[in-house]
mmCIF file with all atom_site columns, C-alpha atoms in Angstrom:
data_model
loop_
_atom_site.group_PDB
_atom_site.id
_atom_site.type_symbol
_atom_site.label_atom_id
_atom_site.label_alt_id
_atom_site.label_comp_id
_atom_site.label_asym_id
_atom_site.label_entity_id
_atom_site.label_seq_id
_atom_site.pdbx_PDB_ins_code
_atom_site.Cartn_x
_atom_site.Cartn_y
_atom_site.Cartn_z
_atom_site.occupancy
_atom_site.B_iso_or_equiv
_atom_site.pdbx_formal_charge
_atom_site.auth_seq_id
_atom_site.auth_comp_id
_atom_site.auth_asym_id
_atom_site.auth_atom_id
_atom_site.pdbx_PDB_model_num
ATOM 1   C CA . UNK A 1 1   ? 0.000   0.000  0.000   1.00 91.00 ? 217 UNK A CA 1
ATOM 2   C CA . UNK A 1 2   ? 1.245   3.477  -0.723  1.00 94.00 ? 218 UNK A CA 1
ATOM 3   C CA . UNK A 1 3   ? 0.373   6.796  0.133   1.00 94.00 ? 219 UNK A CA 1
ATOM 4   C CA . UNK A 1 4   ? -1.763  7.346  -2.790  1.00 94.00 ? 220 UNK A CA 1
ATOM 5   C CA . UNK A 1 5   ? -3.934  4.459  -1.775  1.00 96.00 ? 221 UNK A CA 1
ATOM 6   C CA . UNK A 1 6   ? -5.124  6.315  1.083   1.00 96.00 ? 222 UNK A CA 1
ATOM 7   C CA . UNK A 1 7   ? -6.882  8.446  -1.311  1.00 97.00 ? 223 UNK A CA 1
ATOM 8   C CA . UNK A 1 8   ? -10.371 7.144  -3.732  1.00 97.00 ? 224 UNK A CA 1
ATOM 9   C CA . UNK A 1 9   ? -9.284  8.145  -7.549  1.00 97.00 ? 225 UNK A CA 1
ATOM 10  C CA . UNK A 1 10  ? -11.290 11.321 -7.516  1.00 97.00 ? 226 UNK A CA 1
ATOM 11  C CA . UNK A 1 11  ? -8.972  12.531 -4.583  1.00 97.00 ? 227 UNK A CA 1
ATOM 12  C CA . UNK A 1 12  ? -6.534  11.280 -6.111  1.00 97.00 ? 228 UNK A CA 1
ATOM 13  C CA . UNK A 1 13  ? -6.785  13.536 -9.206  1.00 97.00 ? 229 UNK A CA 1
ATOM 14  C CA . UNK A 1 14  ? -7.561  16.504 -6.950  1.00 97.00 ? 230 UNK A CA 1
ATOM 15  C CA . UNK A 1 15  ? -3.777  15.998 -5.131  1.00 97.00 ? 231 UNK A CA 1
ATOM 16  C CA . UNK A 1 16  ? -2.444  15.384 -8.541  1.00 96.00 ? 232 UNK A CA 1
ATOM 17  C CA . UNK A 1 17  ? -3.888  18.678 -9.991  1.00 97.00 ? 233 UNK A CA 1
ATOM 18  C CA . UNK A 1 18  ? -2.859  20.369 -7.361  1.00 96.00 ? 234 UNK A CA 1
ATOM 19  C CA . UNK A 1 19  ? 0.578   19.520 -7.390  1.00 95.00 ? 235 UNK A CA 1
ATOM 20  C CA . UNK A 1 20  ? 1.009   20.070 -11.387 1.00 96.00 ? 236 UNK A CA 1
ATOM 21  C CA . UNK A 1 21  ? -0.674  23.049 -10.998 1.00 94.00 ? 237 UNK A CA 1
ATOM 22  C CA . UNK A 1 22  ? 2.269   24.360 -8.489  1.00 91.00 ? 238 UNK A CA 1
ATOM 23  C CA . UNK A 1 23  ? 5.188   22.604 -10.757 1.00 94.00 ? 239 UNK A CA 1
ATOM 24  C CA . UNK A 1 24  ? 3.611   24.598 -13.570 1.00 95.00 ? 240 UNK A CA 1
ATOM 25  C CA . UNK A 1 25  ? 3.383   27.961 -11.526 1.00 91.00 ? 241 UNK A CA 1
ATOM 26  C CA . UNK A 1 26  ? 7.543   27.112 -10.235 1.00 90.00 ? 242 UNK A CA 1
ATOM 27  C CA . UNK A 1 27  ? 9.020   26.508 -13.545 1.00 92.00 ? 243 UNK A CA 1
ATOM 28  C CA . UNK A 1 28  ? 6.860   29.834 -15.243 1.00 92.00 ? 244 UNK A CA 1
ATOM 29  C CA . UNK A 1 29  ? 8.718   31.922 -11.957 1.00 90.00 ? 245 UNK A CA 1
ATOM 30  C CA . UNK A 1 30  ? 4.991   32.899 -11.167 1.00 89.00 ? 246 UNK A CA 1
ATOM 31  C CA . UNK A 1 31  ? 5.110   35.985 -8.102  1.00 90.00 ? 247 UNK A CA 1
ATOM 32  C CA . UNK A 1 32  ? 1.560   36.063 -7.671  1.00 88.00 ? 248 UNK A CA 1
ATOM 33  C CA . UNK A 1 33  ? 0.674   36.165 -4.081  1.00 87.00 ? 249 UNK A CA 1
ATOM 34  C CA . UNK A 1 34  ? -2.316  33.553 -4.392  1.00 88.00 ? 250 UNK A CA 1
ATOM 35  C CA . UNK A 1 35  ? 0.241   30.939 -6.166  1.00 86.00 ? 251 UNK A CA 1
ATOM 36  C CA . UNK A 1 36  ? -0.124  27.915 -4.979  1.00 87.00 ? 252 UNK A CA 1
ATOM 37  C CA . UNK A 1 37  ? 3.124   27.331 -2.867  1.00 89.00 ? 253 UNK A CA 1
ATOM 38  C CA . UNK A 1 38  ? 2.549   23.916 -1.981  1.00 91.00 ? 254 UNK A CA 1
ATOM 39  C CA . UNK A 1 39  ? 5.263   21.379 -0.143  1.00 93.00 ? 255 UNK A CA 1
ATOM 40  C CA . UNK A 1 40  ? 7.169   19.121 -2.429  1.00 93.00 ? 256 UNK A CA 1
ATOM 41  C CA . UNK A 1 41  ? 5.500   15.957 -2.709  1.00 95.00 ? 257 UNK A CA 1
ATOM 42  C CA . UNK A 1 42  ? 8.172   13.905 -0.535  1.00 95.00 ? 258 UNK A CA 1
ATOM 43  C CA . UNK A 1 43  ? 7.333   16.508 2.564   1.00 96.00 ? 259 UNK A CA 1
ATOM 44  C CA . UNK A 1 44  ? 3.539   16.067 1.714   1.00 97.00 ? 260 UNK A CA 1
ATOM 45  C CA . UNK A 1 45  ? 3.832   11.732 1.974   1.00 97.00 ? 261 UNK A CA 1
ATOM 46  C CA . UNK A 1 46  ? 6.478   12.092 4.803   1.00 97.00 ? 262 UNK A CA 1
ATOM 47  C CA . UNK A 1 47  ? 4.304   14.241 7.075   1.00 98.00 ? 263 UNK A CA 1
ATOM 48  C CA . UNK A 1 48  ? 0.734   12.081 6.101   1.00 98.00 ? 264 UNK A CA 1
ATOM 49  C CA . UNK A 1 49  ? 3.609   8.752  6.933   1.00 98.00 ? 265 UNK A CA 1
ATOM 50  C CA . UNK A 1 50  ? 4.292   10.382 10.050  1.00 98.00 ? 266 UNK A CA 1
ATOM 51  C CA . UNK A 1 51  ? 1.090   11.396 11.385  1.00 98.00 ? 267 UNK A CA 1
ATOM 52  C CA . UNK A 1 52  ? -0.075  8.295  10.444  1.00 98.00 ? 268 UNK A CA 1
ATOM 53  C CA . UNK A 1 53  ? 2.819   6.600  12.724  1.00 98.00 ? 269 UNK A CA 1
ATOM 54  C CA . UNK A 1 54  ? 1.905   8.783  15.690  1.00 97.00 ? 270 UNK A CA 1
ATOM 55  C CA . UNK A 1 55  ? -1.897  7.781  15.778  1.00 98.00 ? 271 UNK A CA 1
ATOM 56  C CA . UNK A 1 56  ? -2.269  12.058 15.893  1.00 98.00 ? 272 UNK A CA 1
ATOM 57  C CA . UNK A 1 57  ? -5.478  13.258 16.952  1.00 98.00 ? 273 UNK A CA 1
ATOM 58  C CA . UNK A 1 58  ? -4.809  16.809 16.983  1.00 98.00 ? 274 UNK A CA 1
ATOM 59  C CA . UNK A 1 59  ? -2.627  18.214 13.688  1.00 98.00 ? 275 UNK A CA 1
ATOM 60  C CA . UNK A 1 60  ? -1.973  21.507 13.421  1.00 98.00 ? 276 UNK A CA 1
ATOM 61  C CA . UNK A 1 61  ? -0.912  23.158 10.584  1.00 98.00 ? 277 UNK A CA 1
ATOM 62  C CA . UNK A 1 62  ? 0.442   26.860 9.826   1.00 97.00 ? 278 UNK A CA 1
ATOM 63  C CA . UNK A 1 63  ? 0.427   27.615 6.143   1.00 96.00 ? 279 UNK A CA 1
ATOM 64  C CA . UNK A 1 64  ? -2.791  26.085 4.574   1.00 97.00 ? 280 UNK A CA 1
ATOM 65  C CA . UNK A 1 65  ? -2.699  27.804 0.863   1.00 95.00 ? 281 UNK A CA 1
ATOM 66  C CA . UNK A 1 66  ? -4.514  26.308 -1.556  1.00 97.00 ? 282 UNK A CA 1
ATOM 67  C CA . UNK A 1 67  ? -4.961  22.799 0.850   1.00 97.00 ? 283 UNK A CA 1
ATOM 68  C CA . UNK A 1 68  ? -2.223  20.400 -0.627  1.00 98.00 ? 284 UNK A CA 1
ATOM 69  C CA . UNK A 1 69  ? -0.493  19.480 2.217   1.00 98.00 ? 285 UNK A CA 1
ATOM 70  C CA . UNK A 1 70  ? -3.494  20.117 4.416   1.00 98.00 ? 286 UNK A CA 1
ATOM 71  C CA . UNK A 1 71  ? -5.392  16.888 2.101   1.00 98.00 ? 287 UNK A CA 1
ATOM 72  C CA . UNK A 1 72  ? -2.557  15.029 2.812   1.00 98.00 ? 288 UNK A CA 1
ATOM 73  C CA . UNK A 1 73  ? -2.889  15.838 6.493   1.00 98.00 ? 289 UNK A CA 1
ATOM 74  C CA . UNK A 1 74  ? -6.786  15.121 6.262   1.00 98.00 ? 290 UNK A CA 1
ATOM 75  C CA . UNK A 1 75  ? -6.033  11.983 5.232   1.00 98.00 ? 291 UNK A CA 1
ATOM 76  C CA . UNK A 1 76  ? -3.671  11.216 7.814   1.00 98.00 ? 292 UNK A CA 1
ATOM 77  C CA . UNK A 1 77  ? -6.804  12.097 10.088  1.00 98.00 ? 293 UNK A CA 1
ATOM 78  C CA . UNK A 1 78  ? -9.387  9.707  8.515   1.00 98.00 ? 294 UNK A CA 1
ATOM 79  C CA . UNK A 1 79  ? -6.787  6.625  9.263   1.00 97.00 ? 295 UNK A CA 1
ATOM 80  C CA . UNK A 1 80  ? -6.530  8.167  13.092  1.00 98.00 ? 296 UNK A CA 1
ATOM 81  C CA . UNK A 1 81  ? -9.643  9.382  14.278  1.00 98.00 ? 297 UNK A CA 1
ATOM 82  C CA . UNK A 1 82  ? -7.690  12.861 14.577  1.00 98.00 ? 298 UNK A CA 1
ATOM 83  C CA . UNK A 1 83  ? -8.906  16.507 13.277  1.00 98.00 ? 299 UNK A CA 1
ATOM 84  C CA . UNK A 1 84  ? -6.755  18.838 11.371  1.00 98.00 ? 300 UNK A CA 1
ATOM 85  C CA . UNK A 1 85  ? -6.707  22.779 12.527  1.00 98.00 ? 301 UNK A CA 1
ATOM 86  C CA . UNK A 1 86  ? -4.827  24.728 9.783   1.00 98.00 ? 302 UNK A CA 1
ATOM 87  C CA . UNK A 1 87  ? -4.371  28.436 9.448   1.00 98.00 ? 303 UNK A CA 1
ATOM 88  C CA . UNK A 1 88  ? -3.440  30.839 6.816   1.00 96.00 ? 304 UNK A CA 1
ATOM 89  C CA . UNK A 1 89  ? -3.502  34.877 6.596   1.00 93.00 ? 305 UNK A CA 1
ATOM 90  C CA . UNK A 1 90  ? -4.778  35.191 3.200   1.00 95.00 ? 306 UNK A CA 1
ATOM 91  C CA . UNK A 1 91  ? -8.861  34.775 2.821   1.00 96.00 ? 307 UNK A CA 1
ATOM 92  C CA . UNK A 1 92  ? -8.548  33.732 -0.600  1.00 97.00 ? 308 UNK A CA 1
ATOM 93  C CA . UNK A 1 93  ? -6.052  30.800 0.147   1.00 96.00 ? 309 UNK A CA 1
ATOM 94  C CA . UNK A 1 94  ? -8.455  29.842 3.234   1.00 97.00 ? 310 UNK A CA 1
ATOM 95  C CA . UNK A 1 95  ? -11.382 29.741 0.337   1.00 97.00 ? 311 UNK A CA 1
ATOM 96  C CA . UNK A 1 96  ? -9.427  27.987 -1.829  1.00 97.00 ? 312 UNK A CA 1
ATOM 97  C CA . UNK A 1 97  ? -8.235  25.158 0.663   1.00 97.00 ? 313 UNK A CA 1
ATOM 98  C CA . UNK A 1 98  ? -11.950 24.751 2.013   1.00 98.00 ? 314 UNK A CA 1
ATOM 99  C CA . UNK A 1 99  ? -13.249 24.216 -1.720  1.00 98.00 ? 315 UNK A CA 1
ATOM 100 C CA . UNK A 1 100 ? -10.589 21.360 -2.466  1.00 98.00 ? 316 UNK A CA 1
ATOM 101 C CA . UNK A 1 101 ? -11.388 19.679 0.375   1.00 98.00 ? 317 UNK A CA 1
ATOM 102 C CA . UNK A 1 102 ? -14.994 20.323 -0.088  1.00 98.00 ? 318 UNK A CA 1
ATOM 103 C CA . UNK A 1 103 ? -14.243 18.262 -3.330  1.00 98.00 ? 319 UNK A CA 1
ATOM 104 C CA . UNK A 1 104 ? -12.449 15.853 -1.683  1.00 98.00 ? 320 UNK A CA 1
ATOM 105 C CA . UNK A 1 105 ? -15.227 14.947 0.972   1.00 98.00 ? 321 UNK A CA 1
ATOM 106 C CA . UNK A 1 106 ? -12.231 15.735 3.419   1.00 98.00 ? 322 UNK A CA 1
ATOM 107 C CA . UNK A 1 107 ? -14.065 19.056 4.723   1.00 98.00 ? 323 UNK A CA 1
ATOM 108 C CA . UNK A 1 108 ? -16.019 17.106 7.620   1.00 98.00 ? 324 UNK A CA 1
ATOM 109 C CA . UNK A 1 109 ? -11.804 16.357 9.439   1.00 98.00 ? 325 UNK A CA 1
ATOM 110 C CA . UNK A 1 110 ? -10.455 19.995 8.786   1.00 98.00 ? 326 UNK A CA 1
ATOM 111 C CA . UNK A 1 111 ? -10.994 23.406 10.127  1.00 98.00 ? 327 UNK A CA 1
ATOM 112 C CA . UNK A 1 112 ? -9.518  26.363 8.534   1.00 98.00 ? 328 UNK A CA 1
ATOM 113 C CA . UNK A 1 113 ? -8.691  29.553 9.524   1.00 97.00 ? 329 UNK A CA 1
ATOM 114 C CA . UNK A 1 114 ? -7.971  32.680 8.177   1.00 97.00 ? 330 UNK A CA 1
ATOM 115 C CA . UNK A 1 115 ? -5.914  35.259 10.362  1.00 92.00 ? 331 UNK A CA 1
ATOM 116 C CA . UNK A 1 116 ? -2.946  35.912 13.173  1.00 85.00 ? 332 UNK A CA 1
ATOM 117 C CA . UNK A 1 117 ? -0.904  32.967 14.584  1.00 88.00 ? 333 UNK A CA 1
ATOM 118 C CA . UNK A 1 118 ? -2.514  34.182 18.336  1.00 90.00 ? 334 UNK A CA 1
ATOM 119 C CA . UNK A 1 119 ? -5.962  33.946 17.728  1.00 93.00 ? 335 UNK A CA 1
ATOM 120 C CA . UNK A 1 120 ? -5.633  30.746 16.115  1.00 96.00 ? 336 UNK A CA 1
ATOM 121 C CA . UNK A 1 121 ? -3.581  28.860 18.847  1.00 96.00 ? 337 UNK A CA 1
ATOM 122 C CA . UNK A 1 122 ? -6.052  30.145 21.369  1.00 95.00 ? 338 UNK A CA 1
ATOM 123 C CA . UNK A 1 123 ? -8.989  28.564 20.048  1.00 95.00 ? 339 UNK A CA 1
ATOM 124 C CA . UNK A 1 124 ? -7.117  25.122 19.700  1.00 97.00 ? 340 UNK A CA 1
ATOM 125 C CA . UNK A 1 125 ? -7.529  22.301 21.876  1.00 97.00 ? 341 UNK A CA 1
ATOM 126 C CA . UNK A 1 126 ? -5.607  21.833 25.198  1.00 96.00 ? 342 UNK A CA 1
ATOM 127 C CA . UNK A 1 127 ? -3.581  19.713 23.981  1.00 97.00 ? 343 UNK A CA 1
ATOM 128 C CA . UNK A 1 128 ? -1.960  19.207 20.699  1.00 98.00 ? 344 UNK A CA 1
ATOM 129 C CA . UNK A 1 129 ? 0.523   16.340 19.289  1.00 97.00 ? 345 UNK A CA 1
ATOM 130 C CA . UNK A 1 130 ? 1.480   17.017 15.604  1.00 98.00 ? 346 UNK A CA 1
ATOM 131 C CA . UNK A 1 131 ? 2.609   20.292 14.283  1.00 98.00 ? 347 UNK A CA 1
ATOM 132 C CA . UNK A 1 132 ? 3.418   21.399 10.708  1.00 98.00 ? 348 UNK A CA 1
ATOM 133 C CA . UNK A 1 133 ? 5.071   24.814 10.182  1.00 97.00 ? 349 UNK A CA 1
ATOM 134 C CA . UNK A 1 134 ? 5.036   26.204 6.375   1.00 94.00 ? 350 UNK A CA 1
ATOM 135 C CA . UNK A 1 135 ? 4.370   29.669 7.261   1.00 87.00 ? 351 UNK A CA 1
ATOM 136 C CA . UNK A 1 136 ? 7.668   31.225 7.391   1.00 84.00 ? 352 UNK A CA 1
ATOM 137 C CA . UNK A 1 137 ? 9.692   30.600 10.373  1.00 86.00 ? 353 UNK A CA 1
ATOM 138 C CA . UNK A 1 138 ? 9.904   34.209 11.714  1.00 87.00 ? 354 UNK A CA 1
ATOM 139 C CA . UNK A 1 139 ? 5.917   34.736 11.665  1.00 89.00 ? 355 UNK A CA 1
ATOM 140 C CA . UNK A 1 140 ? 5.803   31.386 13.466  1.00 92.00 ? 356 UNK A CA 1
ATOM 141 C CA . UNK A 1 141 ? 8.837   31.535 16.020  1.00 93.00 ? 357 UNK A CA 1
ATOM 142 C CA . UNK A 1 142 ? 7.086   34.505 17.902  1.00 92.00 ? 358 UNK A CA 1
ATOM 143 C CA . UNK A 1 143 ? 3.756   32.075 18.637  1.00 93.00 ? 359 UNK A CA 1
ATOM 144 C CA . UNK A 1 144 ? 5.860   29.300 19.697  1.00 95.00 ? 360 UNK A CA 1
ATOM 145 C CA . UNK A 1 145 ? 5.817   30.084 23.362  1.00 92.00 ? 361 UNK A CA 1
ATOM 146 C CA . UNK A 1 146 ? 1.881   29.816 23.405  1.00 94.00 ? 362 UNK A CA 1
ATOM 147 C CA . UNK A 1 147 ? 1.832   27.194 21.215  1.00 97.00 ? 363 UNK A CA 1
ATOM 148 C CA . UNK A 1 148 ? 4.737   24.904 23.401  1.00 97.00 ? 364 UNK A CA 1
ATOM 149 C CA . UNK A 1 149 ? 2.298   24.987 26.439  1.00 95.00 ? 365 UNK A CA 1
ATOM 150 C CA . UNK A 1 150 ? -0.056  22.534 24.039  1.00 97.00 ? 366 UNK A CA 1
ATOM 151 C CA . UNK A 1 151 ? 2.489   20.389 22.902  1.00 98.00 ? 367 UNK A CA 1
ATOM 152 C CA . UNK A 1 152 ? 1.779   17.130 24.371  1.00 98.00 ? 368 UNK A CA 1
ATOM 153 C CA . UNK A 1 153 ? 4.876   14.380 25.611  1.00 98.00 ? 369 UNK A CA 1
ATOM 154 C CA . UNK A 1 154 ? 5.849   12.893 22.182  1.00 98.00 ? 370 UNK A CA 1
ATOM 155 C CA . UNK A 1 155 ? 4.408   16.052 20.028  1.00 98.00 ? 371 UNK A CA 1
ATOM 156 C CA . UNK A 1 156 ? 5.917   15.650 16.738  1.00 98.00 ? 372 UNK A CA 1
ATOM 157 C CA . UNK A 1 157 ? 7.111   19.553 15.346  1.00 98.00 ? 373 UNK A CA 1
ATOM 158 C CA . UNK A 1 158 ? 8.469   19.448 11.391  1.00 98.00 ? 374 UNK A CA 1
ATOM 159 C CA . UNK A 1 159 ? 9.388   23.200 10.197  1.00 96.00 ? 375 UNK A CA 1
ATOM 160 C CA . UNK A 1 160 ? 9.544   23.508 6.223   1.00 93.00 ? 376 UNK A CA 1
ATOM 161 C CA . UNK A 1 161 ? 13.269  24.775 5.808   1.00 85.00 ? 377 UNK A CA 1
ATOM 162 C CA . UNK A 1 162 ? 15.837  25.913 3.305   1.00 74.00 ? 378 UNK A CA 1
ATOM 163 C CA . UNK A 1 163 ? 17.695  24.493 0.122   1.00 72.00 ? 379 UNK A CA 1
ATOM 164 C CA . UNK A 1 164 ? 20.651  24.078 2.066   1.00 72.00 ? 380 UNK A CA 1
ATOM 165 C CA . UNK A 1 165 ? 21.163  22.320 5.350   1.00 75.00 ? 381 UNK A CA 1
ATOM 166 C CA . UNK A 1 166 ? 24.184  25.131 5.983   1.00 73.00 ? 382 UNK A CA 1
ATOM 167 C CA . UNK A 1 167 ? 21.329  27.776 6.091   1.00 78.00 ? 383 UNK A CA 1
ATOM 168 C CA . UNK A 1 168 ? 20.002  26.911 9.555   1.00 83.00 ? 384 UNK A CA 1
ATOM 169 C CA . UNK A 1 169 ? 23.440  28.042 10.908  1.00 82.00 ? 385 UNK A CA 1
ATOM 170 C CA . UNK A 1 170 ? 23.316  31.187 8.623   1.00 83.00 ? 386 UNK A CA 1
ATOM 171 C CA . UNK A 1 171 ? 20.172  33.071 8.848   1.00 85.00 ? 387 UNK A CA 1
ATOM 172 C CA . UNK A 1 172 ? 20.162  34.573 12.316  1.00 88.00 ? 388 UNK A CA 1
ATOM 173 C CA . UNK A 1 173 ? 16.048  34.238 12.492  1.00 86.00 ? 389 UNK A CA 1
ATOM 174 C CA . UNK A 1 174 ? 15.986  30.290 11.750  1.00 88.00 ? 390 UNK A CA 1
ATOM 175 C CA . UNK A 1 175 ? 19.835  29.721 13.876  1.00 90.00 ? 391 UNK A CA 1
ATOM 176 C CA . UNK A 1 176 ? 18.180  30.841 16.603  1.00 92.00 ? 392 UNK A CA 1
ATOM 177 C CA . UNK A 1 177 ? 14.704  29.028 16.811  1.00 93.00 ? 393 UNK A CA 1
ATOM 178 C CA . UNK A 1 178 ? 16.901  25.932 15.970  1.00 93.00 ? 394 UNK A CA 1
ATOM 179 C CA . UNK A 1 179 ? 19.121  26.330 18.798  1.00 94.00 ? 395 UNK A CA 1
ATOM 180 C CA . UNK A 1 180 ? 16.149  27.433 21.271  1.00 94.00 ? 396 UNK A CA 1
ATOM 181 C CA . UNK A 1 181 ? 15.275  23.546 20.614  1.00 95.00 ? 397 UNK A CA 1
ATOM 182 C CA . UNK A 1 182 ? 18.880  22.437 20.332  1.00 93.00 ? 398 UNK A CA 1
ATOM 183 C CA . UNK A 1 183 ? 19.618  24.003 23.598  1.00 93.00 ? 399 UNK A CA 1
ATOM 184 C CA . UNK A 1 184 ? 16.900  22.057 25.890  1.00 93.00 ? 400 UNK A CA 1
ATOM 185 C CA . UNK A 1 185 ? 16.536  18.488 27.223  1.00 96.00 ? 401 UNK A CA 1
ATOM 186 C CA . UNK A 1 186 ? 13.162  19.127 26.126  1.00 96.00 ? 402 UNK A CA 1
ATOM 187 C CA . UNK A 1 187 ? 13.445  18.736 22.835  1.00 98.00 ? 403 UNK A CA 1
ATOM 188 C CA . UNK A 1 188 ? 14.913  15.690 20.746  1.00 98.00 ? 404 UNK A CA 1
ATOM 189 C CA . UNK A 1 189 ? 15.364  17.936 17.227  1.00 96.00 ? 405 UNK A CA 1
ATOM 190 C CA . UNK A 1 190 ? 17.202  16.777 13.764  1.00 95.00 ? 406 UNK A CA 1
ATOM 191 C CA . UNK A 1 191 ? 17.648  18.407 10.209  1.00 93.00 ? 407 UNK A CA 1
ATOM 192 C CA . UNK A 1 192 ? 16.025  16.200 7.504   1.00 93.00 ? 408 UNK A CA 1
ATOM 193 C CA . UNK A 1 193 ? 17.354  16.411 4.151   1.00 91.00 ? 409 UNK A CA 1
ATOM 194 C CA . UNK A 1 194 ? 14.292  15.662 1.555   1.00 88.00 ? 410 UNK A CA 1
ATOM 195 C CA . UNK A 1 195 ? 14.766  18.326 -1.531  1.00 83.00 ? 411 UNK A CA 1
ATOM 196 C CA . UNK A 1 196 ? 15.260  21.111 1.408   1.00 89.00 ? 412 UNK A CA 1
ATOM 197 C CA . UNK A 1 197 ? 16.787  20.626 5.181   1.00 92.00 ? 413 UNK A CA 1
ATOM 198 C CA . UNK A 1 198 ? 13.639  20.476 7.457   1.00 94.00 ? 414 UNK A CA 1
ATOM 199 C CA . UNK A 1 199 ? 13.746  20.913 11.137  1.00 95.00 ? 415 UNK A CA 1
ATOM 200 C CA . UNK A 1 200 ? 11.791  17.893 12.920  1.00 97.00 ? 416 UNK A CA 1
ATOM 201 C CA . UNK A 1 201 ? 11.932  17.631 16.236  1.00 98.00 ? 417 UNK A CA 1
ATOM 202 C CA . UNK A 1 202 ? 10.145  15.682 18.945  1.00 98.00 ? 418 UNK A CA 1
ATOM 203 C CA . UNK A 1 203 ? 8.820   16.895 22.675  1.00 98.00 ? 419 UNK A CA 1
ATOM 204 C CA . UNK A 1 204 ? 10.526  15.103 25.108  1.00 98.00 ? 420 UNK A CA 1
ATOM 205 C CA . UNK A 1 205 ? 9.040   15.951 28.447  1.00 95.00 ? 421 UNK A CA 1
#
């Protein structure tokens, strides 16, 4: 069984729509600020793998665009009994997102947000065990103190990254999240090279 299989064939053409769609929208160099932006498709199996693994319940996600790696997450959720609670700042993304997985008959396991990190982790429940970060590191890194006091024993944290592994060290914004982590018994955390470095980590106590 495979990833894919998780998904009927109609969902299956939705994911694989989407996912042309944001090859085709890379390779024209498109700037438009409702592109699609969506993970690479290793990330998009990896986290729906890991999820999976964990037996989530609660997967949060920052970054929702147009709902690629948010189906994937969905469908992570239908294997687990879990819910997925994913926010992004632009309404049209949000709209977007809810429509593809009104299509997918995925809409029932997802709630989407539109606005500020705050607001969002505020109305999420207690306690939270899977988190997936693709909204730009220094938007998230100041709501990770209020989102930490969620994170259950065993919480599973992966952080979309750069091309380069060396870039963790070099961008003073992303160094220093990583080491907050680093720095900790807290916190088991390592860099996983898929077509970028990711930051995974896992809450320890």
């Amino acid at each position: 069984m495979h990833i894919e299989d998780l998904f009927t064939p109609a969902q299956q053409a939705l994911v694989a729509d989407l996912h042309r769609r944001d090859q085709q929208e890379r390779q024209a160099g498109s700037t438009d600020p409702l592109r699609l932006k969506a993970v690479s498709l290793q990330v998009a199996h990896y986290l729906c793998l890991t999820a999976i693994h964990q037996q989530a319940q609660i997967l949060v996600e920052f970054g929702t665009s147009h709902g690629y790696s948010t189906l994937h997450l969905a469908a992570a959720a239908q294997r687990t009994g879990g819910r997925v609670f994913s926010l992004d700042r632009v309404p049209e993304k949000t709209a977007a997102a809810r429509a593809n997985l009104r299509q997918a008959g995925l809409d029932q396991l997802v709630e989407c947000y539109t606005g500020e990190g705050d607001d969002f982790i505020a109305a999420l429940p207690e306690r939270v065990d899977f988190v997936f970060v693709d909204f730009g590191l220094p938007a998230f890194a100041p709501m990770f103190t209020m989102l930490e006091s969620r994170l259950v024993v065993g919480a599973f944290l992966f952080v979309d990254g750069w091309s380069k592994v060396e870039q963790w060290d070099q961008n003073p914004d992303w160094a220093a999240f990583r080491s907050r982590l680093d720095e900790t018994a807290d916190w088991l955390t390592y860099i996983l090279p898929l077509e970028k470095s990711h930051l995974i980590a896992v809450k320890l106590s």
